[in-house]
Amino acid sequence: MAETVLVRCPACLRENAYIAPVFPCACGSPVSPPLDLAAEPRPLTHRTWSEAWVVVRCGGCGRAGEWPQPEVGCVSCGTVVRVPVVPVAPEAHGVDCGAAGPGPTQGPPPPTAAGPEGAAGPRPAFRPVTIRTARDAVATAALYLRWLGFQDVRQPDSRPLPSAAVDLRAPGLVAQVDPTTAPAGLRAVECVWLNGLTTASTSVYFSLAGYTEDARARADDLGIPLFVMDLAGVPQPLNDPADVLVGTGA
């Protein structure tokens, strides 16, 4: 468990007790951002996604990945403070920790749709299901994940589906299916990545309406496979991590 430290609020000078969060690396080792207590904490006045992540190296496998920037709220004045982190050596920044799936430059080129090569050999062509309802979209995504080789994909029960994205789970997999008519946003991509991170699972996203530009960029950074589905029921890989997943299978 990470050590409790005192972080001085720059607004009211009160010292707040803080414990850095611990996350699981893909190798199974706990990872906690190394706090730089010699640097001055900075008040958070404007939140941007690019500044909400820091590069941290895993002490178990030596790999580096992006993790949430440590923050603490002052119990006296309410100021949110970003706690500085010891920077990682430059050579480690290009190594992905692997918790969110393969990086965008790894793996073979994308295969043809008719019969891609999976871990257990060539797969038969995917048989689509026409999408007419939200439940059809979820069922199509589940079929596609099974086609990729994921076992025991669990779908929602027969109750009405919510209007937002729907979870699909399988051993080693966390997937989100967005059957709405609005493009999936950055927050949705971040959420599926964090859900996969907590269980050391591959995170995958399916959307009917595509994705916003910042969501696509962040998915590329995190190595999250993105798929877009048409009404004919054929999921199409939208980024390099998705191409890799189609090529290698589960």
PDB file of C-alpha atoms in Angstrom:
ATOM      1  CA  MET A   1       0.000   0.000   0.000  1.00  0.00           C
ATOM      2  CA  ALA A   2       1.235   3.509  -0.839  1.00  0.00           C
ATOM      3  CA  GLU A   3       2.506   5.710   1.990  1.00  0.00           C
ATOM      4  CA  THR A   4       0.379   8.504   3.436  1.00  0.00           C
ATOM      5  CA  VAL A   5       1.889  11.935   2.734  1.00  0.00           C
ATOM      6  CA  LEU A   6       0.946  15.505   3.607  1.00  0.00           C
ATOM      7  CA  VAL A   7       0.125  17.817   0.706  1.00  0.00           C
ATOM      8  CA  ARG A   8      -0.004  21.555   1.475  1.00  0.00           C
ATOM      9  CA  CYS A   9      -2.845  23.438  -0.194  1.00  0.00           C
ATOM     10  CA  PRO A  10      -1.374  26.466  -2.034  1.00  0.00           C
ATOM     11  CA  ALA A  11      -4.580  28.444  -1.432  1.00  0.00           C
ATOM     12  CA  CYS A  12      -5.094  28.173   2.349  1.00  0.00           C
ATOM     13  CA  LEU A  13      -1.807  26.421   3.324  1.00  0.00           C
ATOM     14  CA  ARG A  14      -3.619  23.600   5.110  1.00  0.00           C
ATOM     15  CA  GLU A  15      -1.850  20.219   4.998  1.00  0.00           C
ATOM     16  CA  ASN A  16      -4.056  17.391   3.712  1.00  0.00           C
ATOM     17  CA  ALA A  17      -3.299  13.707   4.167  1.00  0.00           C
ATOM     18  CA  TYR A  18      -3.082  11.886   0.854  1.00  0.00           C
ATOM     19  CA  ILE A  19      -2.417   8.331  -0.324  1.00  0.00           C
ATOM     20  CA  ALA A  20      -1.496   7.865  -3.977  1.00  0.00           C
ATOM     21  CA  PRO A  21      -3.853   5.451  -5.783  1.00  0.00           C
ATOM     22  CA  VAL A  22      -2.623   1.964  -6.675  1.00  0.00           C
ATOM     23  CA  PHE A  23      -3.503   0.410 -10.047  1.00  0.00           C
ATOM     24  CA  PRO A  24      -2.865  -3.090 -11.418  1.00  0.00           C
ATOM     25  CA  CYS A  25      -0.327  -3.383 -14.234  1.00  0.00           C
ATOM     26  CA  ALA A  26      -0.962  -5.936 -16.982  1.00  0.00           C
ATOM     27  CA  CYS A  27       1.785  -8.070 -15.405  1.00  0.00           C
ATOM     28  CA  GLY A  28      -0.175  -8.184 -12.136  1.00  0.00           C
ATOM     29  CA  SER A  29       2.103  -5.896 -10.123  1.00  0.00           C
ATOM     30  CA  PRO A  30       0.625  -2.918  -8.255  1.00  0.00           C
ATOM     31  CA  VAL A  31       1.569   0.459  -9.722  1.00  0.00           C
ATOM     32  CA  SER A  32       1.447   3.706  -7.752  1.00  0.00           C
ATOM     33  CA  PRO A  33       2.570   7.103  -9.126  1.00  0.00           C
ATOM     34  CA  PRO A  34       5.822   8.152  -7.373  1.00  0.00           C
ATOM     35  CA  LEU A  35       4.985  11.500  -5.794  1.00  0.00           C
ATOM     36  CA  ASP A  36       7.526  14.322  -6.092  1.00  0.00           C
ATOM     37  CA  LEU A  37       7.236  15.858  -2.626  1.00  0.00           C
ATOM     38  CA  ALA A  38      10.020  18.360  -3.366  1.00  0.00           C
ATOM     39  CA  ALA A  39       7.897  20.056  -6.030  1.00  0.00           C
ATOM     40  CA  GLU A  40       5.108  22.499  -5.243  1.00  0.00           C
ATOM     41  CA  PRO A  41       1.530  21.211  -5.682  1.00  0.00           C
ATOM     42  CA  ARG A  42      -0.486  23.174  -8.245  1.00  0.00           C
ATOM     43  CA  PRO A  43      -4.148  24.170  -7.886  1.00  0.00           C
ATOM     44  CA  LEU A  44      -6.379  22.765 -10.597  1.00  0.00           C
ATOM     45  CA  THR A  45      -8.094  25.726 -12.278  1.00  0.00           C
ATOM     46  CA  HIS A  46      -8.883  24.197 -15.670  1.00  0.00           C
ATOM     47  CA  ARG A  47      -9.206  20.493 -16.394  1.00  0.00           C
ATOM     48  CA  THR A  48      -7.951  19.100 -19.704  1.00  0.00           C
ATOM     49  CA  TRP A  49      -7.670  15.419 -20.614  1.00  0.00           C
ATOM     50  CA  SER A  50      -4.104  15.799 -21.887  1.00  0.00           C
ATOM     51  CA  GLU A  51      -2.977  16.997 -18.445  1.00  0.00           C
ATOM     52  CA  ALA A  52      -5.031  14.424 -16.529  1.00  0.00           C
ATOM     53  CA  TRP A  53      -2.535  11.597 -17.160  1.00  0.00           C
ATOM     54  CA  VAL A  54       1.046  10.928 -16.150  1.00  0.00           C
ATOM     55  CA  VAL A  55       3.553   8.330 -17.312  1.00  0.00           C
ATOM     56  CA  VAL A  56       4.448   5.836 -14.574  1.00  0.00           C
ATOM     57  CA  ARG A  57       6.810   2.878 -14.784  1.00  0.00           C
ATOM     58  CA  CYS A  58       5.819  -0.479 -13.322  1.00  0.00           C
ATOM     59  CA  GLY A  59       8.322  -1.659 -10.730  1.00  0.00           C
ATOM     60  CA  GLY A  60       7.543  -5.291 -11.557  1.00  0.00           C
ATOM     61  CA  CYS A  61       8.014  -5.507 -15.334  1.00  0.00           C
ATOM     62  CA  GLY A  62       9.723  -2.167 -16.011  1.00  0.00           C
ATOM     63  CA  ARG A  63       7.136  -1.060 -18.570  1.00  0.00           C
ATOM     64  CA  ALA A  64       5.552   2.375 -18.570  1.00  0.00           C
ATOM     65  CA  GLY A  65       1.983   3.436 -19.168  1.00  0.00           C
ATOM     66  CA  GLU A  66      -0.333   6.374 -18.654  1.00  0.00           C
ATOM     67  CA  TRP A  67      -2.153   6.592 -15.320  1.00  0.00           C
ATOM     68  CA  PRO A  68      -4.471   9.203 -13.752  1.00  0.00           C
ATOM     69  CA  GLN A  69      -2.692  12.307 -12.456  1.00  0.00           C
ATOM     70  CA  PRO A  70      -2.759  12.294  -8.619  1.00  0.00           C
ATOM     71  CA  GLU A  71      -5.136  14.923  -7.217  1.00  0.00           C
ATOM     72  CA  VAL A  72      -6.327  15.809  -3.729  1.00  0.00           C
ATOM     73  CA  GLY A  73      -9.133  18.109  -2.585  1.00  0.00           C
ATOM     74  CA  CYS A  74      -8.438  20.410   0.330  1.00  0.00           C
ATOM     75  CA  VAL A  75     -10.804  19.648   3.198  1.00  0.00           C
ATOM     76  CA  SER A  76     -10.608  23.261   4.377  1.00  0.00           C
ATOM     77  CA  CYS A  77     -11.155  25.466   1.327  1.00  0.00           C
ATOM     78  CA  GLY A  78     -12.153  22.917  -1.324  1.00  0.00           C
ATOM     79  CA  THR A  79      -9.295  23.681  -3.708  1.00  0.00           C
ATOM     80  CA  VAL A  80      -8.369  20.713  -5.905  1.00  0.00           C
ATOM     81  CA  VAL A  81      -4.606  20.258  -6.048  1.00  0.00           C
ATOM     82  CA  ARG A  82      -2.531  18.293  -8.516  1.00  0.00           C
ATOM     83  CA  VAL A  83       0.285  16.424  -6.784  1.00  0.00           C
ATOM     84  CA  PRO A  84       3.525  16.400  -8.828  1.00  0.00           C
ATOM     85  CA  VAL A  85       4.913  13.033  -9.915  1.00  0.00           C
ATOM     86  CA  VAL A  86       8.552  12.097 -10.443  1.00  0.00           C
ATOM     87  CA  PRO A  87       8.997  12.057 -14.245  1.00  0.00           C
ATOM     88  CA  VAL A  88       9.863   8.822 -16.018  1.00  0.00           C
ATOM     89  CA  ALA A  89      13.077   8.623 -18.046  1.00  0.00           C
ATOM     90  CA  PRO A  90      12.413   9.663 -21.686  1.00  0.00           C
ATOM     91  CA  GLU A  91      13.265   6.238 -23.095  1.00  0.00           C
ATOM     92  CA  ALA A  92      10.401   4.676 -21.127  1.00  0.00           C
ATOM     93  CA  HIS A  93       7.678   6.922 -22.550  1.00  0.00           C
ATOM     94  CA  GLY A  94       7.207   4.898 -25.694  1.00  0.00           C
ATOM     95  CA  VAL A  95       6.501   1.622 -23.895  1.00  0.00           C
ATOM     96  CA  ASP A  96       2.908   0.734 -23.283  1.00  0.00           C
ATOM     97  CA  CYS A  97       2.032  -1.049 -20.058  1.00  0.00           C
ATOM     98  CA  GLY A  98      -0.427  -3.184 -21.969  1.00  0.00           C
ATOM     99  CA  ALA A  99      -3.326  -2.886 -19.519  1.00  0.00           C
ATOM    100  CA  ALA A 100      -5.631  -1.498 -22.163  1.00  0.00           C
ATOM    101  CA  GLY A 101      -4.701  -3.770 -25.043  1.00  0.00           C
ATOM    102  CA  PRO A 102      -2.003  -3.826 -27.740  1.00  0.00           C
ATOM    103  CA  GLY A 103      -0.404  -0.613 -28.967  1.00  0.00           C
ATOM    104  CA  PRO A 104      -1.328   0.868 -32.336  1.00  0.00           C
ATOM    105  CA  THR A 105       1.910  -0.191 -34.033  1.00  0.00           C
ATOM    106  CA  GLN A 106       1.988  -3.800 -32.870  1.00  0.00           C
ATOM    107  CA  GLY A 107       0.829  -6.909 -34.687  1.00  0.00           C
ATOM    108  CA  PRO A 108       0.340  -7.871 -38.325  1.00  0.00           C
ATOM    109  CA  PRO A 109      -1.395  -5.780 -41.019  1.00  0.00           C
ATOM    110  CA  PRO A 110      -5.200  -5.948 -41.026  1.00  0.00           C
ATOM    111  CA  PRO A 111      -6.549  -9.149 -42.608  1.00  0.00           C
ATOM    112  CA  THR A 112      -9.380  -9.523 -45.069  1.00  0.00           C
ATOM    113  CA  ALA A 113     -12.905  -9.735 -43.672  1.00  0.00           C
ATOM    114  CA  ALA A 114     -13.608 -13.129 -45.211  1.00  0.00           C
ATOM    115  CA  GLY A 115     -11.367 -15.280 -43.058  1.00  0.00           C
ATOM    116  CA  PRO A 116      -8.780 -13.598 -40.824  1.00  0.00           C
ATOM    117  CA  GLU A 117      -6.115 -15.633 -39.106  1.00  0.00           C
ATOM    118  CA  GLY A 118      -6.824 -16.052 -35.375  1.00  0.00           C
ATOM    119  CA  ALA A 119      -4.833 -17.609 -32.538  1.00  0.00           C
ATOM    120  CA  ALA A 120      -6.401 -21.018 -33.269  1.00  0.00           C
ATOM    121  CA  GLY A 121      -6.155 -20.771 -37.077  1.00  0.00           C
ATOM    122  CA  PRO A 122      -8.337 -19.269 -39.822  1.00  0.00           C
ATOM    123  CA  ARG A 123     -11.782 -18.142 -38.708  1.00  0.00           C
ATOM    124  CA  PRO A 124     -14.867 -18.567 -40.892  1.00  0.00           C
ATOM    125  CA  ALA A 125     -16.470 -15.444 -42.310  1.00  0.00           C
ATOM    126  CA  PHE A 126     -18.490 -13.462 -39.795  1.00  0.00           C
ATOM    127  CA  ARG A 127     -22.245 -13.874 -40.267  1.00  0.00           C
ATOM    128  CA  PRO A 128     -23.892 -10.492 -39.542  1.00  0.00           C
ATOM    129  CA  VAL A 129     -27.315  -9.852 -38.063  1.00  0.00           C
ATOM    130  CA  THR A 130     -29.351  -6.907 -39.355  1.00  0.00           C
ATOM    131  CA  ILE A 131     -29.535  -4.152 -36.742  1.00  0.00           C
ATOM    132  CA  ARG A 132     -33.025  -2.739 -36.229  1.00  0.00           C
ATOM    133  CA  THR A 133     -33.021  -2.089 -32.485  1.00  0.00           C
ATOM    134  CA  ALA A 134     -30.593  -1.319 -29.695  1.00  0.00           C
ATOM    135  CA  ARG A 135     -30.758  -4.941 -28.584  1.00  0.00           C
ATOM    136  CA  ASP A 136     -29.772  -6.029 -32.112  1.00  0.00           C
ATOM    137  CA  ALA A 137     -26.667  -3.832 -31.838  1.00  0.00           C
ATOM    138  CA  VAL A 138     -25.695  -5.424 -28.523  1.00  0.00           C
ATOM    139  CA  ALA A 139     -26.323  -8.919 -29.887  1.00  0.00           C
ATOM    140  CA  THR A 140     -24.206  -8.164 -32.967  1.00  0.00           C
ATOM    141  CA  ALA A 141     -21.307  -6.963 -30.832  1.00  0.00           C
ATOM    142  CA  ALA A 142     -21.556 -10.099 -28.670  1.00  0.00           C
ATOM    143  CA  LEU A 143     -21.556 -12.337 -31.753  1.00  0.00           C
ATOM    144  CA  TYR A 144     -18.569 -10.500 -33.143  1.00  0.00           C
ATOM    145  CA  LEU A 145     -16.610 -10.861 -29.898  1.00  0.00           C
ATOM    146  CA  ARG A 146     -17.313 -14.594 -29.887  1.00  0.00           C
ATOM    147  CA  TRP A 147     -16.163 -14.695 -33.515  1.00  0.00           C
ATOM    148  CA  LEU A 148     -12.924 -13.057 -32.401  1.00  0.00           C
ATOM    149  CA  GLY A 149     -12.452 -15.875 -29.906  1.00  0.00           C
ATOM    150  CA  PHE A 150     -13.716 -14.479 -26.593  1.00  0.00           C
ATOM    151  CA  GLN A 151     -15.503 -17.128 -24.586  1.00  0.00           C
ATOM    152  CA  ASP A 152     -18.601 -16.788 -22.391  1.00  0.00           C
ATOM    153  CA  VAL A 153     -19.539 -13.282 -23.534  1.00  0.00           C
ATOM    154  CA  ARG A 154     -22.274 -12.126 -21.193  1.00  0.00           C
ATOM    155  CA  GLN A 155     -25.112  -9.959 -22.492  1.00  0.00           C
ATOM    156  CA  PRO A 156     -27.736  -7.998 -20.563  1.00  0.00           C
ATOM    157  CA  ASP A 157     -30.830  -9.994 -19.647  1.00  0.00           C
ATOM    158  CA  SER A 158     -34.251  -9.577 -21.242  1.00  0.00           C
ATOM    159  CA  ARG A 159     -35.059  -6.362 -19.398  1.00  0.00           C
ATOM    160  CA  PRO A 160     -35.283  -3.179 -21.531  1.00  0.00           C
ATOM    161  CA  LEU A 161     -31.862  -1.863 -22.452  1.00  0.00           C
ATOM    162  CA  PRO A 162     -30.797   1.532 -21.078  1.00  0.00           C
ATOM    163  CA  SER A 163     -30.451   4.447 -23.472  1.00  0.00           C
ATOM    164  CA  ALA A 164     -26.718   4.701 -22.813  1.00  0.00           C
ATOM    165  CA  ALA A 165     -23.896   2.289 -23.653  1.00  0.00           C
ATOM    166  CA  VAL A 166     -24.251  -1.344 -22.578  1.00  0.00           C
ATOM    167  CA  ASP A 167     -21.592  -3.514 -20.940  1.00  0.00           C
ATOM    168  CA  LEU A 168     -20.489  -6.843 -22.361  1.00  0.00           C
ATOM    169  CA  ARG A 169     -18.143  -8.949 -20.240  1.00  0.00           C
ATOM    170  CA  ALA A 170     -16.075 -12.081 -20.810  1.00  0.00           C
ATOM    171  CA  PRO A 171     -12.943 -13.518 -19.203  1.00  0.00           C
ATOM    172  CA  GLY A 172     -10.208 -11.017 -20.009  1.00  0.00           C
ATOM    173  CA  LEU A 173     -12.620  -8.643 -21.769  1.00  0.00           C
ATOM    174  CA  VAL A 174     -14.596  -5.489 -21.016  1.00  0.00           C
ATOM    175  CA  ALA A 175     -16.622  -4.134 -23.945  1.00  0.00           C
ATOM    176  CA  GLN A 176     -18.997  -1.227 -24.366  1.00  0.00           C
ATOM    177  CA  VAL A 177     -21.705  -1.102 -27.025  1.00  0.00           C
ATOM    178  CA  ASP A 178     -23.210   2.299 -27.818  1.00  0.00           C
ATOM    179  CA  PRO A 179     -26.461   1.809 -29.780  1.00  0.00           C
ATOM    180  CA  THR A 180     -27.411   5.499 -29.691  1.00  0.00           C
ATOM    181  CA  THR A 181     -27.388   7.939 -32.605  1.00  0.00           C
ATOM    182  CA  ALA A 182     -24.762  10.235 -31.071  1.00  0.00           C
ATOM    183  CA  PRO A 183     -21.020   9.673 -31.602  1.00  0.00           C
ATOM    184  CA  ALA A 184     -19.268   8.135 -28.599  1.00  0.00           C
ATOM    185  CA  GLY A 185     -17.262  10.749 -26.737  1.00  0.00           C
ATOM    186  CA  LEU A 186     -13.927  10.874 -24.984  1.00  0.00           C
ATOM    187  CA  ARG A 187     -15.416  10.247 -21.532  1.00  0.00           C
ATOM    188  CA  ALA A 188     -16.995   7.007 -22.735  1.00  0.00           C
ATOM    189  CA  VAL A 189     -13.676   5.772 -24.121  1.00  0.00           C
ATOM    190  CA  GLU A 190     -11.883   6.696 -20.899  1.00  0.00           C
ATOM    191  CA  CYS A 191     -14.497   4.857 -18.828  1.00  0.00           C
ATOM    192  CA  VAL A 192     -14.212   1.576 -20.726  1.00  0.00           C
ATOM    193  CA  TRP A 193     -10.417   1.814 -20.442  1.00  0.00           C
ATOM    194  CA  LEU A 194     -10.614   2.314 -16.668  1.00  0.00           C
ATOM    195  CA  ASN A 195     -13.078  -0.581 -16.344  1.00  0.00           C
ATOM    196  CA  GLY A 196     -10.644  -2.833 -18.189  1.00  0.00           C
ATOM    197  CA  LEU A 197      -7.750  -1.494 -16.164  1.00  0.00           C
ATOM    198  CA  THR A 198      -9.263  -2.539 -12.832  1.00  0.00           C
ATOM    199  CA  THR A 199      -9.576  -6.158 -14.018  1.00  0.00           C
ATOM    200  CA  ALA A 200      -6.475  -6.294 -16.258  1.00  0.00           C
ATOM    201  CA  SER A 201      -8.792  -6.957 -19.211  1.00  0.00           C
ATOM    202  CA  THR A 202      -8.822  -5.927 -22.852  1.00  0.00           C
ATOM    203  CA  SER A 203     -11.121  -2.940 -23.416  1.00  0.00           C
ATOM    204  CA  VAL A 204     -13.136  -2.745 -26.648  1.00  0.00           C
ATOM    205  CA  TYR A 205     -15.724  -0.230 -27.853  1.00  0.00           C
ATOM    206  CA  PHE A 206     -18.536  -0.633 -30.420  1.00  0.00           C
ATOM    207  CA  SER A 207     -20.585   2.308 -31.683  1.00  0.00           C
ATOM    208  CA  LEU A 208     -23.344   2.752 -34.233  1.00  0.00           C
ATOM    209  CA  ALA A 209     -22.744   6.483 -34.751  1.00  0.00           C
ATOM    210  CA  GLY A 210     -18.957   6.549 -34.695  1.00  0.00           C
ATOM    211  CA  TYR A 211     -16.752   8.615 -32.385  1.00  0.00           C
ATOM    212  CA  THR A 212     -15.753  12.184 -31.737  1.00  0.00           C
ATOM    213  CA  GLU A 213     -12.262  13.210 -32.850  1.00  0.00           C
ATOM    214  CA  ASP A 214     -10.911  13.483 -29.303  1.00  0.00           C
ATOM    215  CA  ALA A 215     -12.357  10.056 -28.439  1.00  0.00           C
ATOM    216  CA  ARG A 216     -10.585   8.484 -31.412  1.00  0.00           C
ATOM    217  CA  ALA A 217      -7.301  10.192 -30.543  1.00  0.00           C
ATOM    218  CA  ARG A 218      -7.461   9.054 -26.917  1.00  0.00           C
ATOM    219  CA  ALA A 219      -8.353   5.499 -27.927  1.00  0.00           C
ATOM    220  CA  ASP A 220      -5.278   5.425 -30.152  1.00  0.00           C
ATOM    221  CA  ASP A 221      -3.132   6.662 -27.249  1.00  0.00           C
ATOM    222  CA  LEU A 222      -4.507   4.003 -24.892  1.00  0.00           C
ATOM    223  CA  GLY A 223      -4.570   1.171 -27.437  1.00  0.00           C
ATOM    224  CA  ILE A 224      -8.342   0.677 -27.230  1.00  0.00           C
ATOM    225  CA  PRO A 225      -9.848  -1.100 -30.265  1.00  0.00           C
ATOM    226  CA  LEU A 226     -12.720   0.914 -31.744  1.00  0.00           C
ATOM    227  CA  PHE A 227     -15.378  -0.627 -33.988  1.00  0.00           C
ATOM    228  CA  VAL A 228     -18.217   1.065 -35.826  1.00  0.00           C
ATOM    229  CA  MET A 229     -21.308  -0.957 -36.775  1.00  0.00           C
ATOM    230  CA  ASP A 230     -23.550  -0.394 -39.775  1.00  0.00           C
ATOM    231  CA  LEU A 231     -27.209  -1.374 -39.939  1.00  0.00           C
ATOM    232  CA  ALA A 232     -26.272  -4.481 -41.916  1.00  0.00           C
ATOM    233  CA  GLY A 233     -24.639  -5.751 -38.722  1.00  0.00           C
ATOM    234  CA  VAL A 234     -21.000  -5.785 -39.799  1.00  0.00           C
ATOM    235  CA  PRO A 235     -18.581  -4.240 -37.243  1.00  0.00           C
ATOM    236  CA  GLN A 236     -15.694  -2.458 -38.941  1.00  0.00           C
ATOM    237  CA  PRO A 237     -12.333  -1.798 -37.213  1.00  0.00           C
ATOM    238  CA  LEU A 238     -11.771   1.928 -36.978  1.00  0.00           C
ATOM    239  CA  ASN A 239      -8.210   2.181 -35.640  1.00  0.00           C
ATOM    240  CA  ASP A 240      -4.947   0.250 -35.535  1.00  0.00           C
ATOM    241  CA  PRO A 241      -5.648  -1.532 -32.210  1.00  0.00           C
ATOM    242  CA  ALA A 242      -8.903  -2.818 -33.704  1.00  0.00           C
ATOM    243  CA  ASP A 243      -7.069  -4.059 -36.804  1.00  0.00           C
ATOM    244  CA  VAL A 244      -4.608  -5.883 -34.546  1.00  0.00           C
ATOM    245  CA  LEU A 245      -7.424  -7.494 -32.546  1.00  0.00           C
ATOM    246  CA  VAL A 246      -9.133  -8.688 -35.722  1.00  0.00           C
ATOM    247  CA  GLY A 247      -5.828 -10.096 -36.953  1.00  0.00           C
ATOM    248  CA  THR A 248      -4.801 -11.922 -33.793  1.00  0.00           C
ATOM    249  CA  GLY A 249      -8.144 -12.720 -32.190  1.00  0.00           C
ATOM    250  CA  ALA A 250      -8.670 -13.161 -28.480  1.00  0.00           C
TER     251      ALA A 250
END
